[in-house]
Short mmCIF file of C-alpha atoms and ligand atoms in Angstrom, two decimals:
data_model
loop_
_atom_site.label_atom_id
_atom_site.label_comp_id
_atom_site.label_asym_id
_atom_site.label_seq_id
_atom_site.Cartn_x
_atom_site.Cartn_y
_atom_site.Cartn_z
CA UNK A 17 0.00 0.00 0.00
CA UNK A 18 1.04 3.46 -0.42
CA UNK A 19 0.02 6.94 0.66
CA UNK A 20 0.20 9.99 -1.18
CA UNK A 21 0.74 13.55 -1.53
CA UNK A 22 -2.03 15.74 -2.94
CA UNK A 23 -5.09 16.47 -0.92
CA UNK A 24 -7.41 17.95 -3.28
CA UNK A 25 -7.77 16.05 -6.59
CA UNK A 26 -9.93 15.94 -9.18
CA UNK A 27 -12.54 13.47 -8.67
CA UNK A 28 -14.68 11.32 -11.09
CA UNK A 29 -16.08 8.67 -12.28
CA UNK A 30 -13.78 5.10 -12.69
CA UNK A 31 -14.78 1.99 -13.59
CA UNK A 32 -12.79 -1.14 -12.77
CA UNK A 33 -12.06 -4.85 -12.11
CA UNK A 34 -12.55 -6.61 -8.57
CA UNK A 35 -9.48 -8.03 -7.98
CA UNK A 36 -10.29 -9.81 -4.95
CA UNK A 37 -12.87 -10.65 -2.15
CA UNK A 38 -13.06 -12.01 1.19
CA UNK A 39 -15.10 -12.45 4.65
CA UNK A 40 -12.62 -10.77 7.37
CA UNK A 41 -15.10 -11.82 10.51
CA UNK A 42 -18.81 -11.96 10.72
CA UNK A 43 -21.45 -9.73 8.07
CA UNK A 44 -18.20 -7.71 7.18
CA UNK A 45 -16.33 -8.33 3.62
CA UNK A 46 -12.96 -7.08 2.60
CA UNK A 47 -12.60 -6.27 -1.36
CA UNK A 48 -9.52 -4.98 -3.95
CA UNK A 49 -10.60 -3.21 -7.32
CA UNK A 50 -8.25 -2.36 -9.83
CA UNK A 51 -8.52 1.13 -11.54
CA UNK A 52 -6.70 2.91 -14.50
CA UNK A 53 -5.24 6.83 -13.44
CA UNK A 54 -7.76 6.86 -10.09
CA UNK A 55 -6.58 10.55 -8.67
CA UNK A 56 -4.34 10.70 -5.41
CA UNK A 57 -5.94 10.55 -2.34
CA UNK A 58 -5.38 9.96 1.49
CA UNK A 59 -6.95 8.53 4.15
CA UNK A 60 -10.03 9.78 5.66
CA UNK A 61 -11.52 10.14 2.15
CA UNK A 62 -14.37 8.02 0.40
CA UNK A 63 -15.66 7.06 -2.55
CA UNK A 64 -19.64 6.59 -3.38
CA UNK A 65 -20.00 3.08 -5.30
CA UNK A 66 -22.52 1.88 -7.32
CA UNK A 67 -24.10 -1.09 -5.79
CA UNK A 68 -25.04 -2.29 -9.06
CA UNK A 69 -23.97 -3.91 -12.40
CA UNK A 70 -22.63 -0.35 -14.20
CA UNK A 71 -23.46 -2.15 -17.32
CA UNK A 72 -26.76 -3.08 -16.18
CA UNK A 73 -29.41 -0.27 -17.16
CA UNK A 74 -32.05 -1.37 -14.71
CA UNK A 75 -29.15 -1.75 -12.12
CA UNK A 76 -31.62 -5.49 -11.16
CA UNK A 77 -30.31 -6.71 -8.26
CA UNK A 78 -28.30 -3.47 -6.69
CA UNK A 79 -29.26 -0.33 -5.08
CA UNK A 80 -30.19 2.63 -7.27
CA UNK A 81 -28.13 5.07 -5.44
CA UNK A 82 -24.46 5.07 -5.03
CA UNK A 83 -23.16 4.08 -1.21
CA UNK A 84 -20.39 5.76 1.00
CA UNK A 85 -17.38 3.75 1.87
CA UNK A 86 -14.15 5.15 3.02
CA UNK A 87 -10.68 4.38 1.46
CA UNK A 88 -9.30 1.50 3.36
CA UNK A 89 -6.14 1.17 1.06
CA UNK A 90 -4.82 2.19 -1.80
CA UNK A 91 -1.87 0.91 -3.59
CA UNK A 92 -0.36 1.61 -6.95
CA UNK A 93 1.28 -0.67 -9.41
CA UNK A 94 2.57 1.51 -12.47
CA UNK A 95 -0.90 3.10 -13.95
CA UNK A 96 -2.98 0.68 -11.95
CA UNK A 97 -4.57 2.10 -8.13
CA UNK A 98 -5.81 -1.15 -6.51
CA UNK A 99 -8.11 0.21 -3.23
CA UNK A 100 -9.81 -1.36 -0.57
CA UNK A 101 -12.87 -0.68 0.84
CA UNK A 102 -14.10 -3.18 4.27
CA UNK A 103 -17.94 -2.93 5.02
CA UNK A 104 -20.65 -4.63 6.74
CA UNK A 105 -23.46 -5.86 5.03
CA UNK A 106 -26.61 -3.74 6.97
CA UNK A 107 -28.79 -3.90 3.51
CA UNK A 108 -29.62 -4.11 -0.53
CA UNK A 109 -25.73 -2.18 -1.30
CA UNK A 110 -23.80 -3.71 0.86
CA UNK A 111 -25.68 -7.12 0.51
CA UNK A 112 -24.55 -6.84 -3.95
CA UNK A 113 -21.22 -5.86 -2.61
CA UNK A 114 -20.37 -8.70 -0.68
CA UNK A 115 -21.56 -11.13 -3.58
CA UNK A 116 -18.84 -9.83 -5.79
CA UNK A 117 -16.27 -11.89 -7.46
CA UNK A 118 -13.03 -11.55 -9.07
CA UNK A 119 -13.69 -9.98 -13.01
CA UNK A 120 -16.55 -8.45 -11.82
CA UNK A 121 -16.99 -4.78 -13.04
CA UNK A 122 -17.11 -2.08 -10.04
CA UNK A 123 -17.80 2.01 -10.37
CA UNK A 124 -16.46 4.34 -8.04
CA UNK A 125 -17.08 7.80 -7.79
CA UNK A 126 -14.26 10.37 -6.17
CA UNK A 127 -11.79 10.29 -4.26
CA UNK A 128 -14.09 12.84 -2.08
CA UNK A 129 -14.26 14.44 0.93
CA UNK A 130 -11.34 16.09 3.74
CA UNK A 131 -8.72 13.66 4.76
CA UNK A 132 -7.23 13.24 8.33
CA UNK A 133 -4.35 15.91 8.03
CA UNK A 134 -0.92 14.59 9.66
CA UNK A 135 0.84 17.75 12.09
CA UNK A 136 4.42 18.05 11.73
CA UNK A 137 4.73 19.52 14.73
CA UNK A 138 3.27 16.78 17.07
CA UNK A 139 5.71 13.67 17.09
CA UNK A 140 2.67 11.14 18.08
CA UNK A 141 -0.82 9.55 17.33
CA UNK A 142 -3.20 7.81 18.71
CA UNK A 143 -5.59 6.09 16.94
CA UNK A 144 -9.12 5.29 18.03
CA UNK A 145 -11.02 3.10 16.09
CA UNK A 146 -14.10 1.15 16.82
CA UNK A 147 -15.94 -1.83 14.39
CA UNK A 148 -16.18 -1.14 10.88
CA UNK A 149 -14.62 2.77 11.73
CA UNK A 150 -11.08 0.79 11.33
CA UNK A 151 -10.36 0.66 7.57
CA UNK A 152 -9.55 4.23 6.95
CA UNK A 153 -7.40 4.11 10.51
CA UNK A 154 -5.15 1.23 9.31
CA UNK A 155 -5.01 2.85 6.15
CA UNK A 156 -3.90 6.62 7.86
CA UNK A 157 -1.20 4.33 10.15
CA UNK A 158 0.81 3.68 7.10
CA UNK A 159 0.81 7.69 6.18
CA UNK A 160 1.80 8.41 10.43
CA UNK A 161 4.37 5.90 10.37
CA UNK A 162 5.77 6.68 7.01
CA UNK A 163 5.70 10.47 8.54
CA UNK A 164 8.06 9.27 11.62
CA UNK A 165 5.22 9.51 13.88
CA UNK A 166 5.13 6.95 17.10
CA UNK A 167 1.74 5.35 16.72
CA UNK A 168 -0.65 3.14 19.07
CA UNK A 169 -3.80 1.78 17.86
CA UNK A 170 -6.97 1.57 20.12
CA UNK A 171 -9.21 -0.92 18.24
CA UNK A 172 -12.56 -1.88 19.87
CA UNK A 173 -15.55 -3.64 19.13
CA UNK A 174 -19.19 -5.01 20.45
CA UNK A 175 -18.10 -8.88 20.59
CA UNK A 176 -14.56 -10.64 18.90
CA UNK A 177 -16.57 -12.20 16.22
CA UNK A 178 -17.19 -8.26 14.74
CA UNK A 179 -13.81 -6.59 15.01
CA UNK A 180 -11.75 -6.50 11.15
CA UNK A 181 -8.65 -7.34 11.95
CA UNK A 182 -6.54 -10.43 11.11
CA UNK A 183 -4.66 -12.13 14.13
CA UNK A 184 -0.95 -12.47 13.80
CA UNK A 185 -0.43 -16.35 14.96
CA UNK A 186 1.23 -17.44 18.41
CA UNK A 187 1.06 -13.59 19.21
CA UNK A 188 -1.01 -13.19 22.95
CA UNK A 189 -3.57 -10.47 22.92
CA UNK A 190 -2.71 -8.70 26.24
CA UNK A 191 -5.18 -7.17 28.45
CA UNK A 192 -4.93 -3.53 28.17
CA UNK A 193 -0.88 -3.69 27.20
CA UNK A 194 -0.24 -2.76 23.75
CA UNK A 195 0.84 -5.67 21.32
CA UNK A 196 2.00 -6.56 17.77
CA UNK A 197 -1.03 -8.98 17.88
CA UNK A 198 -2.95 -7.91 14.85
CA UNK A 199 -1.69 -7.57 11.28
CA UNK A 200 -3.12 -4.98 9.72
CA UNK A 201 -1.09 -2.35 12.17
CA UNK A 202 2.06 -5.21 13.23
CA UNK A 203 2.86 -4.76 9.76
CA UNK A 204 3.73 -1.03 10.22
CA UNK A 205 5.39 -2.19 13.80
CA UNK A 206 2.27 -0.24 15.39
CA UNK A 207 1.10 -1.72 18.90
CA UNK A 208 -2.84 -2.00 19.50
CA UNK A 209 -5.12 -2.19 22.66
CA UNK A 210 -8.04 -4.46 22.00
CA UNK A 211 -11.02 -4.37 23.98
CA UNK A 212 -14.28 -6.06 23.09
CA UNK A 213 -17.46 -4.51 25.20
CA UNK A 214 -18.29 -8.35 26.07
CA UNK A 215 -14.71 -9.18 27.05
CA UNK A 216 -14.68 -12.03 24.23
CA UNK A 217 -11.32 -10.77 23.15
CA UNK A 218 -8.45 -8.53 24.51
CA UNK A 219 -9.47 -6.18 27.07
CA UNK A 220 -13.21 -6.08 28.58
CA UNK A 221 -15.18 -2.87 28.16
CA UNK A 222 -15.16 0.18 26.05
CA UNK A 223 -12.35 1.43 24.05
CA UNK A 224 -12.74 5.04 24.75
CA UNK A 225 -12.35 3.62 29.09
CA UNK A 226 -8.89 1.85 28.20
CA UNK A 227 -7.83 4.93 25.73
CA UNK A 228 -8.35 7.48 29.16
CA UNK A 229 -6.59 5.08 31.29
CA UNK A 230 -3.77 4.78 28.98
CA UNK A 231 -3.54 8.41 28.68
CA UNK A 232 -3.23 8.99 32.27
CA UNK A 233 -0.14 6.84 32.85
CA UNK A 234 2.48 8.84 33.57
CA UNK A 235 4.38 7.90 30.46
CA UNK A 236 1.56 8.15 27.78
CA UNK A 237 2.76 10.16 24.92
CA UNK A 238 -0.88 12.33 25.45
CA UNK A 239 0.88 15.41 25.20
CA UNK A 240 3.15 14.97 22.42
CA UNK A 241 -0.26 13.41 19.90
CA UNK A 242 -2.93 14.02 17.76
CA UNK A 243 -5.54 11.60 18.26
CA UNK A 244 -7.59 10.05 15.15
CA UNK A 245 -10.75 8.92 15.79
CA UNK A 246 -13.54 6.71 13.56
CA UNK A 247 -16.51 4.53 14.71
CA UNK A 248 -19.69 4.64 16.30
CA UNK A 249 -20.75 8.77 17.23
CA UNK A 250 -21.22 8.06 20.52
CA UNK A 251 -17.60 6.57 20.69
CA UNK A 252 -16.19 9.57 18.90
CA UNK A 253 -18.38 11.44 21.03
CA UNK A 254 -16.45 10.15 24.34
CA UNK A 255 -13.18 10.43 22.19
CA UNK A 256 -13.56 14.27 21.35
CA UNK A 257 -14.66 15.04 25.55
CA UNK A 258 -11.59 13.39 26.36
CA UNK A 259 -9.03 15.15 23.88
CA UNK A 260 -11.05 18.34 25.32
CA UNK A 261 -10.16 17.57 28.82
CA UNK A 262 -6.79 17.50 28.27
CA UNK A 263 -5.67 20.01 25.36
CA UNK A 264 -5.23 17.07 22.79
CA UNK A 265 -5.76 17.90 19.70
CA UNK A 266 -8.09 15.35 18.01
CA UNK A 267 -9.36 14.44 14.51
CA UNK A 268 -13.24 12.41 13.90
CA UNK A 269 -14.19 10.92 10.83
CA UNK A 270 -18.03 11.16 10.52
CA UNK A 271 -21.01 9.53 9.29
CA UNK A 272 -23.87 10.62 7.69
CA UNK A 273 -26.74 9.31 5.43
CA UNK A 274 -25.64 10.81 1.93
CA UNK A 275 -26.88 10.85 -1.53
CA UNK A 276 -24.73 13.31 -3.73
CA UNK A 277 -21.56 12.94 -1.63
CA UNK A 278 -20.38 15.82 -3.55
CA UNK A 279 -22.33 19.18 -1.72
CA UNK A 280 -25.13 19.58 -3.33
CA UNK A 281 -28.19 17.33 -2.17
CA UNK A 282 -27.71 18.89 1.47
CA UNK A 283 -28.56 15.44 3.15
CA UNK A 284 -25.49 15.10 5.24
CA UNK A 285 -25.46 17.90 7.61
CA UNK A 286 -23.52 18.51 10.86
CA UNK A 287 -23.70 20.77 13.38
CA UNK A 288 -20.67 22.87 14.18
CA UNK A 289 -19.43 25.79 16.62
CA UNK A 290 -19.06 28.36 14.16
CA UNK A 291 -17.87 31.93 16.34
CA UNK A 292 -18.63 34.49 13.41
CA UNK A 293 -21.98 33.16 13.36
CA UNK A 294 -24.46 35.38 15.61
CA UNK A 295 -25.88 31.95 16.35
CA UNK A 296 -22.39 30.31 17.37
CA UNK A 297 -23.24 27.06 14.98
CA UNK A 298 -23.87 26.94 11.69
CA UNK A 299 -24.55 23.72 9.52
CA UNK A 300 -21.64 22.32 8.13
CA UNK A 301 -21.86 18.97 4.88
CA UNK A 302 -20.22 15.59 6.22
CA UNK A 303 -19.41 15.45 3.02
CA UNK A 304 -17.39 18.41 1.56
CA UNK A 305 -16.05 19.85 4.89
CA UNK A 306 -15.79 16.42 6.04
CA UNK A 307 -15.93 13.55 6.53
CA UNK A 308 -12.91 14.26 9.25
CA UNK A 309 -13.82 17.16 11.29
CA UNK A 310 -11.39 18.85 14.25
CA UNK A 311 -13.72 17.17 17.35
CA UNK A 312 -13.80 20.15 18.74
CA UNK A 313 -15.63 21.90 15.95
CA UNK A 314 -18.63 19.40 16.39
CA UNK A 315 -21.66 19.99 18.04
CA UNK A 316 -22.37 16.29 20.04
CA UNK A 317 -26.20 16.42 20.49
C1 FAD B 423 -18.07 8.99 4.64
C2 FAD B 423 -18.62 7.62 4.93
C3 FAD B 423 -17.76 6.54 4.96
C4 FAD B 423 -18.28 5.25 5.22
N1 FAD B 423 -17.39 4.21 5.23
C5 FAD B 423 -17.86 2.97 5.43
C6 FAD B 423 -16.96 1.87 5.42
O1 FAD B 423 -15.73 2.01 5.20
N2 FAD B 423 -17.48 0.62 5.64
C7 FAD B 423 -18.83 0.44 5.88
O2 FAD B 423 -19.26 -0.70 6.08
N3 FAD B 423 -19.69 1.47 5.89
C8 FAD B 423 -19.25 2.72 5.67
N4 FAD B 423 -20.13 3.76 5.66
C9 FAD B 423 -21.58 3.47 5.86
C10 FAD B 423 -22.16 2.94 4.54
O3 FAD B 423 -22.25 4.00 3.63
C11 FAD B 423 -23.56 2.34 4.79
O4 FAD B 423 -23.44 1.22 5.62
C12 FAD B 423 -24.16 1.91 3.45
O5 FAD B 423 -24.53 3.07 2.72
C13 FAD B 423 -25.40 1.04 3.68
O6 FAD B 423 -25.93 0.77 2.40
P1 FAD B 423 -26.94 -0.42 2.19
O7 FAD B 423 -27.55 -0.23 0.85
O8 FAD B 423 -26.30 -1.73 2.47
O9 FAD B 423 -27.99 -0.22 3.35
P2 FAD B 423 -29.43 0.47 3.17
O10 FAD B 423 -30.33 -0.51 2.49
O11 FAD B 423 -29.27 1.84 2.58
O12 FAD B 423 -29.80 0.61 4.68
C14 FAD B 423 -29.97 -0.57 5.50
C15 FAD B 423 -30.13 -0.12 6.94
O13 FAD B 423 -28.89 0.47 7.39
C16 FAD B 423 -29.12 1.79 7.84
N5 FAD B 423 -27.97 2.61 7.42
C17 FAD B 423 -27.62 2.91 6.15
N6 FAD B 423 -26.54 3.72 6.14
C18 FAD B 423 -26.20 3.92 7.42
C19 FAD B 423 -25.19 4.66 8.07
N7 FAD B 423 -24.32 5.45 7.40
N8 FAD B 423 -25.16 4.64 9.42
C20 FAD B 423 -26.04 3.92 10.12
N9 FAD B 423 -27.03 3.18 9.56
C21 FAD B 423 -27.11 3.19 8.23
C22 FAD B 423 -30.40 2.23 7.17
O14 FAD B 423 -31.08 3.21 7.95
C23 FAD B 423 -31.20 0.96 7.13
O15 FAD B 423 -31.85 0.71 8.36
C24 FAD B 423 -19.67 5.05 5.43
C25 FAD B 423 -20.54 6.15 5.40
C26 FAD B 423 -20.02 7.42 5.17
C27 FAD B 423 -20.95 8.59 5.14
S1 FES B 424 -24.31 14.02 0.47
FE1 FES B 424 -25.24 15.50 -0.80
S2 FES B 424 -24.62 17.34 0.18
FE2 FES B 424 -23.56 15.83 1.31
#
């Protein structure tokens, strides 16, 4: 995998070849698509795909309008982008996606929306991730590490059987202790806290409990980091409070129910503290001035 340079690209429409496709734990699927001279792009961005046949006019079998997934991966082989998008199957989109094979045609639309924006000046991160809000984390660790930064992953989920990640074999997940247990960060030499809300796997509890506790040892790197936050709103919620408490500078990517993707259906809206505003809040579009929004700028209803 890679990680580039340019932010703001041009985006479009690209139609290419599913490369590969695979179950990575229970109702969530892991595929590759190949595309000829897809833009750059960075993590924290999405693409809308067609849940549908693009060569099929009455699009039989798919949904009619295009889905949001975020970027899980992207790598580059010459001409050829091959990205990766993880998702759980919740209905008729994700459902067709999950069915498809290698050969298959796929259309993606972007790359769109803000990225997660890396600070020079801050030698750290910390990553909080929960469920299927992981892929575009494990994609952003590459970009940290490749920066310099010293990274830790905080990866929860409701039960073991739901969290996308691969186990590296005879590796020990460890309580609330950081380990090289899991591949998709291991690989970049980035340690990870599980924790599992039933205590089927790696710590018991909530992620965002074991991410305060580890930033109040006396030799967390809190100070020093940005944190990076995706998952459930509640989670980033918790995450954003936090960062608050303690001057940390923190980073959400958000969800929203979107149509255009692109700014103009108005669909996706977010409330944000906005001071020139006589209000103090204005709305702001998950997706054009996000989906990754400063945590501080968001109003948590
Ligand atoms: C910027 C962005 C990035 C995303 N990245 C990913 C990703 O990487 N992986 C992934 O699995 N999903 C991701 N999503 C969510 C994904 O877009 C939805 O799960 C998908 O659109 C569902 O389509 P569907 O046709 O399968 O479900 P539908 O048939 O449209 O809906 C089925 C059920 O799921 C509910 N639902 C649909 N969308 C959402 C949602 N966004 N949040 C909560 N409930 C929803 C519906 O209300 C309905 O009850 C992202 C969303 C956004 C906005
Ligand atoms: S999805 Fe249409 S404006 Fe955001």
């Amino acid at each position: 995998m890679g990680v580039e340079s340019q932010a703001s690209s041009p985006k479009d429409v690209f139609v290419g070849r599913v490369v590969s496709n695979q179950s990575v734990c229970r109702d969530q699927w892991r595929f590759e698509a190949a595309f000829n001279d897809f833009p750059p792009a960075l993590p924290g961005q999405f693409v809308e795909i067609l849940c549908a046949d693009p060569l099929e006019e009455n699009r039989a079998g798919g949904a009619f309008l295009r889905r949001p997934f975020s970027i899980g991966g992207l790598r580059r082989i010459g001409q050829q982008a091959f990205i990766s998008i993880t998702h759980r199957v919740l209905g008729i989109g994700t459902r067709w996606l999950s069915q498809l094979a290698p050969g298959d045609q796929i259309s993606f639309l972007g790359p769109l929306g803000r990225p997660f924006c890396i600070d020079p000046q801050r030698p750290a991160a910390l990553l909080v991730g929960g469920g299927i809000g992981l892929p575009p984390l494990i994609w952003l660790t590459e970009a940290l590490v490749q920066a310099g930064k010293q990274t830790i992953a905080f990866a929860g989920a409701r039960t073991a059987d739901l969290l996308p990640l691969t186990r590296v074999p005879d590796v020990p997940v460890s309580g609330t202790a950081p380990s090289l247990a899991f591949e998709e960060f291991a690989d970049h030499q980035v340690p990870t806290v599980v924790s599992t809300d039933d205590g089927s796997l790696g710590a018991a509890g909530l992620i965002v409990e074991h991410f305060e506790r580890y930033l109040d040892q006396a030799d967390s790197p809190g100070e020093s980091a940005v944190v990076y936050s995706c998952g459930p709103e509640k989670m980033l919620a918790a995450v954003a409070r936090t960062c608050e408490k303690r001057s940390i500078p923190c980073q959400v990517c958000m969800e929203r129910m979107m149509a255009c993707g692109m700014g103009t259906c108005q669909s996706c809206v977010i409330r944000t503290h906005d001071k020139e505003d006589p209000e103090g809040w204005r709305y702001s579009l998950c997706c054009t001035d996000g989906p990754v929004f400063d945590g501080q700028t968001v109003i948590w209803d």
